[in-house]
Amino acid sequence: MKPLYRLNVIPSLPEQLTPLWDLAYNLWWSWNKQTTRTLEQIDPETWVASERAPLRFLASLKSEQLEALIADKQVSGGIEHILQQFAEYMSHPTWFGETHSKSRLQVAYFSAEFGLTESLRIYSGGLGVLAGDHLKAASDLGIPLIGVGLLYREGYFHQALNADGWQMEKNPENDFYQMPVQPVFTESGEHLSIEVPYVDGSVHTRIWQAQVGRVRLYLLDTNLDENSPADRDITARLYGGDEPMRIRQEILLGIGGLRALQAAGVEPTICHMNEGHSAFLALERIRRLMAEQGYSFATAREASVIGNVFTTHTPVAAGNDWFPADLVESHLSHFREALGLSREEFLGLGRIDPNDHHAAFCMTVLALKLSGGANGVSRLHGEVSRGMWQGLWPDFPEREIPIGHITNGVHIHTWTAPEMSDLFERHLGDTWRFVDSDPASWDPIRQIADRELWDTHQQQRQQLIDFSRVHLRQQMHSQGAPSAKIEQSLAGLDPQALTIGFARRFATYKRGNLLFRNIERLKALFTDSDRPLQILFAGKAHPKDDAGKDLIRQVVHLAREEPFNGRIFFLQDYDMNLARYLVQGCDVWLNNPRRPLEASGTSGMKAAINGVLNVSVLDGWWDEACEGHAGWTIGRGEDYEDEHYQDEVESNALYDLLETEVIPLFYQRDSSGLPTDWIGRMKETIAQLAPVYNTHRMVREYSEKLYLPGQSRFEELTADPERVLQLTQWKSHVRSKWAQVQIGQVDTEFPGQLKVGMQVPLRAEVSLGELAPEDIRVELYSGRLNAQHEFTQTTVHPLELQQSNGEGLHYFSGIFTCSESGSHGYTLRVVPSHRDLRDPLEMGLIRWAEN
């Protein structure tokens, strides 16, 4: 039996507290320490029971408690102060408003998951938390940005370990009316909804919104009575279901997300795809231009691509979304027909080689082909990505593949412990508040008294141990462990012991068991009574990843053996709240993925801003961050073909570090009991890494390297339809005639002995056929050679047209400069050239001189 009506009942708050209810719908509270402190002080037990969700917390308070709040001048004063802080935040001048006030930029940021707070469970891990931090920083900086995602009815699974340590998944349903989301209403007061076309009929979709400071996040929901059960399940679970469900979710996110923005009156000029899940939006932008402007597919593609930005997070090709061709055709044939493309033309957009009719359709390939800018999320990941996707540009050197990098960051105000925040406030002032990226502004960190910093950290470690005891007591009780055994194990947790944290997704390449390869060496570390050690593990394995689940079970089983019992623990159900305690309270953050499979690794950044020292392989962000030498590196960035040998070498390197450096340094104390050298490393960690590895720096980079340049070119092209048409026709002409381009004889005379500083003129004969000299650019490509006579460092210099014979033959000249000593070489190449090309390599056309 179904109810006749569905009602949403909200608590009756005193008038004085009503603004606090309204504030609970703006996630600014999640990174404002004063707000969370004040709410916790009202009723600590209820605050924890509500999972630190203000809406649930306020709804749980009894009427007499609410009345007491009004009478309590300290609490009411704290609430007034919070509301004043929020008003000041929303009205304060922003970086973007002061530096780019004339820009008409409007960014739409698409992501399959957003990790904003644990009370909005629409995230699984690092990708979602990064997306949430991106929105928070955009709010702080005043970037005109709107997020777009899906509102999952069951979110991502809750993890529970059974008595054997095997991961079990639970998927309780979210109650949207007790979460910080609200319906988007039409002018007539109805819940705004759209219809998203699928091949078997339209799916009705409601639009909700979460407010993240100044930034809105639109979330799509298909759980409507008008839809079939299968369609209602599209937004049931994050990363749930099979391939057909996955592609249906990605159609909703990309195509439906763009239509939701249109229905809400938002016209983005830049669409940022956070991973390939939303790449169908690029096709929807093309379809809209075709329908509204009468453009051909090719012209609409030129007009829209420059307004798309794509960020890849996956350093393994298999980790990207690949769909069988028949599955794509069965779900998108109607959309393909609207684009006027044949089956193979459409599928070719998602294939590395469009002519390989047996290849699968890749969402990353689609995003790369239809984006004006693409980036990896660390320097090393950018290099890895260029190698992974070089097949899209087969004739180009790997270093020139148009995939750059913008290294990830973390939202400092979210991830810094309240106690550390207070310390920063005292010693840094506005530098801390506005996250100044000038490293010199963080120098006062080095002047903080050792005792003050150490006591702050000791307090954070104590809070981690207290939290872990409560968490583990509940966890072990649910597994059926006897009370006496539980208390015996928890008694081993020591708030003064060196505490190592390892928390991340439990995939095999992250090597959660690397520390267990030599049990005897590990036992030696744990049997030193003068230097106690404890390790806290956390993380979820994908529901279908049995190998990852087995890693978790290995940790649990080892933790039950002596001497590890009471010293090694696995904390189940890793989420943002557990992550905060770990990154704020540990002494060491351990990260040992198999290089180079970690794209970034933002958990280490969260730890670093709290003064936690990193011990990590040279992968992801640490490959560049370790240059400051504030932590420790496992190995020296060597590459191995034999994974077992790599694990053996790097596990031994890890043991060596712990035995000879990490543990001795932690327990090396001065006469007052302070580990002064360790504290010095803490200061250097914060001072060197906090100004750089934060989302304020990251989002400024996105704005100035990708958003604003893309905006300028987008405005240029869309303002003049004739210009777009000319570019389309020019590209078609150049592609059709490119086979005629040939580099002929290259004349130069080198002296018998070349010396640094010499300049050698050269002249090249180039046949262009039906192309004109202004259609191309002839370039001198030169640089240092290795022992295999391959280029290792190169420079590119354009040659100048000197003469044409009127029959398609042209002569270009330039200078080869001997800039430094050593083995060098040069060659010539021809690439397309046009004022509206964003990159001379974007067409994938190149002609090299032949020997």
mmCIF file with all atom_site columns, C-alpha atoms in Angstrom, residues 145-270:
data_model
loop_
_atom_site.group_PDB
_atom_site.id
_atom_site.type_symbol
_atom_site.label_atom_id
_atom_site.label_alt_id
_atom_site.label_comp_id
_atom_site.label_asym_id
_atom_site.label_entity_id
_atom_site.label_seq_id
_atom_site.pdbx_PDB_ins_code
_atom_site.Cartn_x
_atom_site.Cartn_y
_atom_site.Cartn_z
_atom_site.occupancy
_atom_site.B_iso_or_equiv
_atom_site.pdbx_formal_charge
_atom_site.auth_seq_id
_atom_site.auth_comp_id
_atom_site.auth_asym_id
_atom_site.auth_atom_id
_atom_site.pdbx_PDB_model_num
ATOM 1   C CA . LEU A 1 145 ? 31.275 27.957  -11.559 1.00 0.00 ? 145 LEU A CA 1
ATOM 2   C CA . ILE A 1 146 ? 28.365 25.548  -11.216 1.00 0.00 ? 146 ILE A CA 1
ATOM 3   C CA . GLY A 1 147 ? 28.729 21.849  -10.435 1.00 0.00 ? 147 GLY A CA 1
ATOM 4   C CA . VAL A 1 148 ? 26.712 19.127  -12.130 1.00 0.00 ? 148 VAL A CA 1
ATOM 5   C CA . GLY A 1 149 ? 26.341 15.582  -10.808 1.00 0.00 ? 149 GLY A CA 1
ATOM 6   C CA . LEU A 1 150 ? 23.874 12.839  -9.898  1.00 0.00 ? 150 LEU A CA 1
ATOM 7   C CA . LEU A 1 151 ? 21.898 12.470  -6.668  1.00 0.00 ? 151 LEU A CA 1
ATOM 8   C CA . TYR A 1 152 ? 22.236 8.795   -5.800  1.00 0.00 ? 152 TYR A CA 1
ATOM 9   C CA . ARG A 1 153 ? 19.443 7.226   -3.793  1.00 0.00 ? 153 ARG A CA 1
ATOM 10  C CA . GLU A 1 154 ? 21.816 4.758   -2.144  1.00 0.00 ? 154 GLU A CA 1
ATOM 11  C CA . GLY A 1 155 ? 25.081 6.637   -2.681  1.00 0.00 ? 155 GLY A CA 1
ATOM 12  C CA . TYR A 1 156 ? 28.208 4.543   -2.331  1.00 0.00 ? 156 TYR A CA 1
ATOM 13  C CA . PHE A 1 157 ? 28.193 1.457   -0.137  1.00 0.00 ? 157 PHE A CA 1
ATOM 14  C CA . HIS A 1 158 ? 28.867 1.324   3.578   1.00 0.00 ? 158 HIS A CA 1
ATOM 15  C CA . GLN A 1 159 ? 31.623 -1.139  4.412   1.00 0.00 ? 159 GLN A CA 1
ATOM 16  C CA . ALA A 1 160 ? 31.366 -3.728  7.173   1.00 0.00 ? 160 ALA A CA 1
ATOM 17  C CA . LEU A 1 161 ? 33.905 -6.467  7.882   1.00 0.00 ? 161 LEU A CA 1
ATOM 18  C CA . ASN A 1 162 ? 32.699 -9.877  8.969   1.00 0.00 ? 162 ASN A CA 1
ATOM 19  C CA . ALA A 1 163 ? 34.419 -11.963 11.639  1.00 0.00 ? 163 ALA A CA 1
ATOM 20  C CA . ASP A 1 164 ? 36.893 -13.239 9.032   1.00 0.00 ? 164 ASP A CA 1
ATOM 21  C CA . GLY A 1 165 ? 37.789 -9.720  7.905   1.00 0.00 ? 165 GLY A CA 1
ATOM 22  C CA . TRP A 1 166 ? 35.978 -10.045 4.577   1.00 0.00 ? 166 TRP A CA 1
ATOM 23  C CA . GLN A 1 167 ? 34.359 -6.867  3.257   1.00 0.00 ? 167 GLN A CA 1
ATOM 24  C CA . MET A 1 168 ? 30.562 -6.795  3.143   1.00 0.00 ? 168 MET A CA 1
ATOM 25  C CA . GLU A 1 169 ? 28.602 -4.030  1.430   1.00 0.00 ? 169 GLU A CA 1
ATOM 26  C CA . LYS A 1 170 ? 25.475 -2.306  2.687   1.00 0.00 ? 170 LYS A CA 1
ATOM 27  C CA . ASN A 1 171 ? 23.481 0.242   0.696   1.00 0.00 ? 171 ASN A CA 1
ATOM 28  C CA . PRO A 1 172 ? 21.024 2.107   2.943   1.00 0.00 ? 172 PRO A CA 1
ATOM 29  C CA . GLU A 1 173 ? 18.867 4.641   1.150   1.00 0.00 ? 173 GLU A CA 1
ATOM 30  C CA . ASN A 1 174 ? 19.547 8.357   1.478   1.00 0.00 ? 174 ASN A CA 1
ATOM 31  C CA . ASP A 1 175 ? 16.762 10.587  2.721   1.00 0.00 ? 175 ASP A CA 1
ATOM 32  C CA . PHE A 1 176 ? 17.191 13.662  0.546   1.00 0.00 ? 176 PHE A CA 1
ATOM 33  C CA . TYR A 1 177 ? 15.013 15.710  2.889   1.00 0.00 ? 177 TYR A CA 1
ATOM 34  C CA . GLN A 1 178 ? 17.515 15.236  5.721   1.00 0.00 ? 178 GLN A CA 1
ATOM 35  C CA . MET A 1 179 ? 20.480 16.022  3.502   1.00 0.00 ? 179 MET A CA 1
ATOM 36  C CA . PRO A 1 180 ? 21.795 19.488  2.578   1.00 0.00 ? 180 PRO A CA 1
ATOM 37  C CA . VAL A 1 181 ? 20.037 19.513  -0.797  1.00 0.00 ? 181 VAL A CA 1
ATOM 38  C CA . GLN A 1 182 ? 16.902 21.311  -1.899  1.00 0.00 ? 182 GLN A CA 1
ATOM 39  C CA . PRO A 1 183 ? 14.661 21.140  -4.957  1.00 0.00 ? 183 PRO A CA 1
ATOM 40  C CA . VAL A 1 184 ? 15.227 23.590  -7.780  1.00 0.00 ? 184 VAL A CA 1
ATOM 41  C CA . PHE A 1 185 ? 11.875 25.261  -8.350  1.00 0.00 ? 185 PHE A CA 1
ATOM 42  C CA . THR A 1 186 ? 10.280 26.707  -11.451 1.00 0.00 ? 186 THR A CA 1
ATOM 43  C CA . GLU A 1 187 ? 8.771  30.191  -11.444 1.00 0.00 ? 187 GLU A CA 1
ATOM 44  C CA . SER A 1 188 ? 5.411  28.594  -10.701 1.00 0.00 ? 188 SER A CA 1
ATOM 45  C CA . GLY A 1 189 ? 6.797  26.863  -7.626  1.00 0.00 ? 189 GLY A CA 1
ATOM 46  C CA . GLU A 1 190 ? 7.031  23.337  -9.013  1.00 0.00 ? 190 GLU A CA 1
ATOM 47  C CA . HIS A 1 191 ? 10.043 21.061  -8.685  1.00 0.00 ? 191 HIS A CA 1
ATOM 48  C CA . LEU A 1 192 ? 12.048 21.669  -11.863 1.00 0.00 ? 192 LEU A CA 1
ATOM 49  C CA . SER A 1 193 ? 12.311 18.557  -14.020 1.00 0.00 ? 193 SER A CA 1
ATOM 50  C CA . ILE A 1 194 ? 13.456 17.670  -17.517 1.00 0.00 ? 194 ILE A CA 1
ATOM 51  C CA . GLU A 1 195 ? 13.149 14.752  -19.892 1.00 0.00 ? 195 GLU A CA 1
ATOM 52  C CA . VAL A 1 196 ? 16.352 13.035  -20.972 1.00 0.00 ? 196 VAL A CA 1
ATOM 53  C CA . PRO A 1 197 ? 15.998 11.101  -24.243 1.00 0.00 ? 197 PRO A CA 1
ATOM 54  C CA . TYR A 1 198 ? 17.018 7.460   -24.259 1.00 0.00 ? 198 TYR A CA 1
ATOM 55  C CA . VAL A 1 199 ? 16.605 5.065   -27.159 1.00 0.00 ? 199 VAL A CA 1
ATOM 56  C CA . ASP A 1 200 ? 13.644 3.369   -25.472 1.00 0.00 ? 200 ASP A CA 1
ATOM 57  C CA . GLY A 1 201 ? 11.924 6.610   -24.411 1.00 0.00 ? 201 GLY A CA 1
ATOM 58  C CA . SER A 1 202 ? 12.481 9.690   -22.312 1.00 0.00 ? 202 SER A CA 1
ATOM 59  C CA . VAL A 1 203 ? 13.450 9.475   -18.658 1.00 0.00 ? 203 VAL A CA 1
ATOM 60  C CA . HIS A 1 204 ? 11.931 12.052  -16.313 1.00 0.00 ? 204 HIS A CA 1
ATOM 61  C CA . THR A 1 205 ? 14.568 13.702  -14.167 1.00 0.00 ? 205 THR A CA 1
ATOM 62  C CA . ARG A 1 206 ? 14.235 16.042  -11.209 1.00 0.00 ? 206 ARG A CA 1
ATOM 63  C CA . ILE A 1 207 ? 16.855 18.676  -10.437 1.00 0.00 ? 207 ILE A CA 1
ATOM 64  C CA . TRP A 1 208 ? 18.073 19.320  -6.922  1.00 0.00 ? 208 TRP A CA 1
ATOM 65  C CA . GLN A 1 209 ? 20.730 21.705  -5.740  1.00 0.00 ? 209 GLN A CA 1
ATOM 66  C CA . ALA A 1 210 ? 23.305 21.920  -2.989  1.00 0.00 ? 210 ALA A CA 1
ATOM 67  C CA . GLN A 1 211 ? 24.758 25.298  -2.116  1.00 0.00 ? 211 GLN A CA 1
ATOM 68  C CA . VAL A 1 212 ? 28.524 25.299  -1.596  1.00 0.00 ? 212 VAL A CA 1
ATOM 69  C CA . GLY A 1 213 ? 29.324 28.791  -0.368  1.00 0.00 ? 213 GLY A CA 1
ATOM 70  C CA . ARG A 1 214 ? 28.902 30.955  -3.476  1.00 0.00 ? 214 ARG A CA 1
ATOM 71  C CA . VAL A 1 215 ? 28.747 27.943  -5.802  1.00 0.00 ? 215 VAL A CA 1
ATOM 72  C CA . ARG A 1 216 ? 25.705 25.886  -6.751  1.00 0.00 ? 216 ARG A CA 1
ATOM 73  C CA . LEU A 1 217 ? 25.784 22.153  -7.394  1.00 0.00 ? 217 LEU A CA 1
ATOM 74  C CA . TYR A 1 218 ? 22.939 20.763  -9.517  1.00 0.00 ? 218 TYR A CA 1
ATOM 75  C CA . LEU A 1 219 ? 22.123 17.088  -8.913  1.00 0.00 ? 219 LEU A CA 1
ATOM 76  C CA . LEU A 1 220 ? 19.920 14.901  -11.117 1.00 0.00 ? 220 LEU A CA 1
ATOM 77  C CA . ASP A 1 221 ? 17.477 12.329  -9.755  1.00 0.00 ? 221 ASP A CA 1
ATOM 78  C CA . THR A 1 222 ? 15.459 9.777   -11.769 1.00 0.00 ? 222 THR A CA 1
ATOM 79  C CA . ASN A 1 223 ? 13.639 8.162   -8.813  1.00 0.00 ? 223 ASN A CA 1
ATOM 80  C CA . LEU A 1 224 ? 10.222 9.373   -9.973  1.00 0.00 ? 224 LEU A CA 1
ATOM 81  C CA . ASP A 1 225 ? 6.925  7.505   -10.151 1.00 0.00 ? 225 ASP A CA 1
ATOM 82  C CA . GLU A 1 226 ? 6.611  8.414   -13.826 1.00 0.00 ? 226 GLU A CA 1
ATOM 83  C CA . ASN A 1 227 ? 9.667  6.312   -14.648 1.00 0.00 ? 227 ASN A CA 1
ATOM 84  C CA . SER A 1 228 ? 9.958  2.564   -15.006 1.00 0.00 ? 228 SER A CA 1
ATOM 85  C CA . PRO A 1 229 ? 11.785 0.679   -12.237 1.00 0.00 ? 229 PRO A CA 1
ATOM 86  C CA . ALA A 1 230 ? 14.827 0.336   -14.510 1.00 0.00 ? 230 ALA A CA 1
ATOM 87  C CA . ASP A 1 231 ? 14.898 4.087   -15.180 1.00 0.00 ? 231 ASP A CA 1
ATOM 88  C CA . ARG A 1 232 ? 14.420 4.895   -11.508 1.00 0.00 ? 232 ARG A CA 1
ATOM 89  C CA . ASP A 1 233 ? 17.517 2.848   -10.785 1.00 0.00 ? 233 ASP A CA 1
ATOM 90  C CA . ILE A 1 234 ? 19.747 5.017   -12.988 1.00 0.00 ? 234 ILE A CA 1
ATOM 91  C CA . THR A 1 235 ? 20.479 7.175   -9.957  1.00 0.00 ? 235 THR A CA 1
ATOM 92  C CA . ALA A 1 236 ? 20.309 4.346   -7.437  1.00 0.00 ? 236 ALA A CA 1
ATOM 93  C CA . ARG A 1 237 ? 23.999 3.684   -6.790  1.00 0.00 ? 237 ARG A CA 1
ATOM 94  C CA . LEU A 1 238 ? 27.292 5.349   -7.542  1.00 0.00 ? 238 LEU A CA 1
ATOM 95  C CA . TYR A 1 239 ? 29.349 3.031   -9.772  1.00 0.00 ? 239 TYR A CA 1
ATOM 96  C CA . GLY A 1 240 ? 26.715 0.347   -9.321  1.00 0.00 ? 240 GLY A CA 1
ATOM 97  C CA . GLY A 1 241 ? 25.332 -2.070  -11.874 1.00 0.00 ? 241 GLY A CA 1
ATOM 98  C CA . ASP A 1 242 ? 26.660 -3.474  -15.118 1.00 0.00 ? 242 ASP A CA 1
ATOM 99  C CA . GLU A 1 243 ? 27.881 -1.834  -18.331 1.00 0.00 ? 243 GLU A CA 1
ATOM 100 C CA . PRO A 1 244 ? 24.364 -0.984  -19.604 1.00 0.00 ? 244 PRO A CA 1
ATOM 101 C CA . MET A 1 245 ? 23.612 0.776   -16.326 1.00 0.00 ? 245 MET A CA 1
ATOM 102 C CA . ARG A 1 246 ? 26.954 2.565   -16.431 1.00 0.00 ? 246 ARG A CA 1
ATOM 103 C CA . ILE A 1 247 ? 26.346 3.974   -19.897 1.00 0.00 ? 247 ILE A CA 1
ATOM 104 C CA . ARG A 1 248 ? 22.822 5.017   -18.903 1.00 0.00 ? 248 ARG A CA 1
ATOM 105 C CA . GLN A 1 249 ? 24.257 6.918   -15.933 1.00 0.00 ? 249 GLN A CA 1
ATOM 106 C CA . GLU A 1 250 ? 26.823 8.628   -18.131 1.00 0.00 ? 250 GLU A CA 1
ATOM 107 C CA . ILE A 1 251 ? 24.168 9.631   -20.678 1.00 0.00 ? 251 ILE A CA 1
ATOM 108 C CA . LEU A 1 252 ? 22.227 11.193  -17.809 1.00 0.00 ? 252 LEU A CA 1
ATOM 109 C CA . LEU A 1 253 ? 25.276 12.988  -16.422 1.00 0.00 ? 253 LEU A CA 1
ATOM 110 C CA . GLY A 1 254 ? 26.568 14.376  -19.723 1.00 0.00 ? 254 GLY A CA 1
ATOM 111 C CA . ILE A 1 255 ? 23.515 14.911  -21.916 1.00 0.00 ? 255 ILE A CA 1
ATOM 112 C CA . GLY A 1 256 ? 21.006 15.255  -19.092 1.00 0.00 ? 256 GLY A CA 1
ATOM 113 C CA . GLY A 1 257 ? 23.332 17.474  -17.085 1.00 0.00 ? 257 GLY A CA 1
ATOM 114 C CA . LEU A 1 258 ? 23.701 19.973  -19.910 1.00 0.00 ? 258 LEU A CA 1
ATOM 115 C CA . ARG A 1 259 ? 19.935 20.001  -20.476 1.00 0.00 ? 259 ARG A CA 1
ATOM 116 C CA . ALA A 1 260 ? 19.388 20.549  -16.758 1.00 0.00 ? 260 ALA A CA 1
ATOM 117 C CA . LEU A 1 261 ? 21.577 23.648  -16.900 1.00 0.00 ? 261 LEU A CA 1
ATOM 118 C CA . GLN A 1 262 ? 19.595 24.942  -19.857 1.00 0.00 ? 262 GLN A CA 1
ATOM 119 C CA . ALA A 1 263 ? 16.320 24.334  -18.014 1.00 0.00 ? 263 ALA A CA 1
ATOM 120 C CA . ALA A 1 264 ? 17.696 26.232  -15.012 1.00 0.00 ? 264 ALA A CA 1
ATOM 121 C CA . GLY A 1 265 ? 18.665 29.167  -17.231 1.00 0.00 ? 265 GLY A CA 1
ATOM 122 C CA . VAL A 1 266 ? 22.425 28.565  -17.113 1.00 0.00 ? 266 VAL A CA 1
ATOM 123 C CA . GLU A 1 267 ? 24.455 28.803  -20.333 1.00 0.00 ? 267 GLU A CA 1
ATOM 124 C CA . PRO A 1 268 ? 28.009 27.629  -19.631 1.00 0.00 ? 268 PRO A CA 1
ATOM 125 C CA . THR A 1 269 ? 30.816 28.938  -21.795 1.00 0.00 ? 269 THR A CA 1
ATOM 126 C CA . ILE A 1 270 ? 33.274 26.356  -20.426 1.00 0.00 ? 270 ILE A CA 1
#
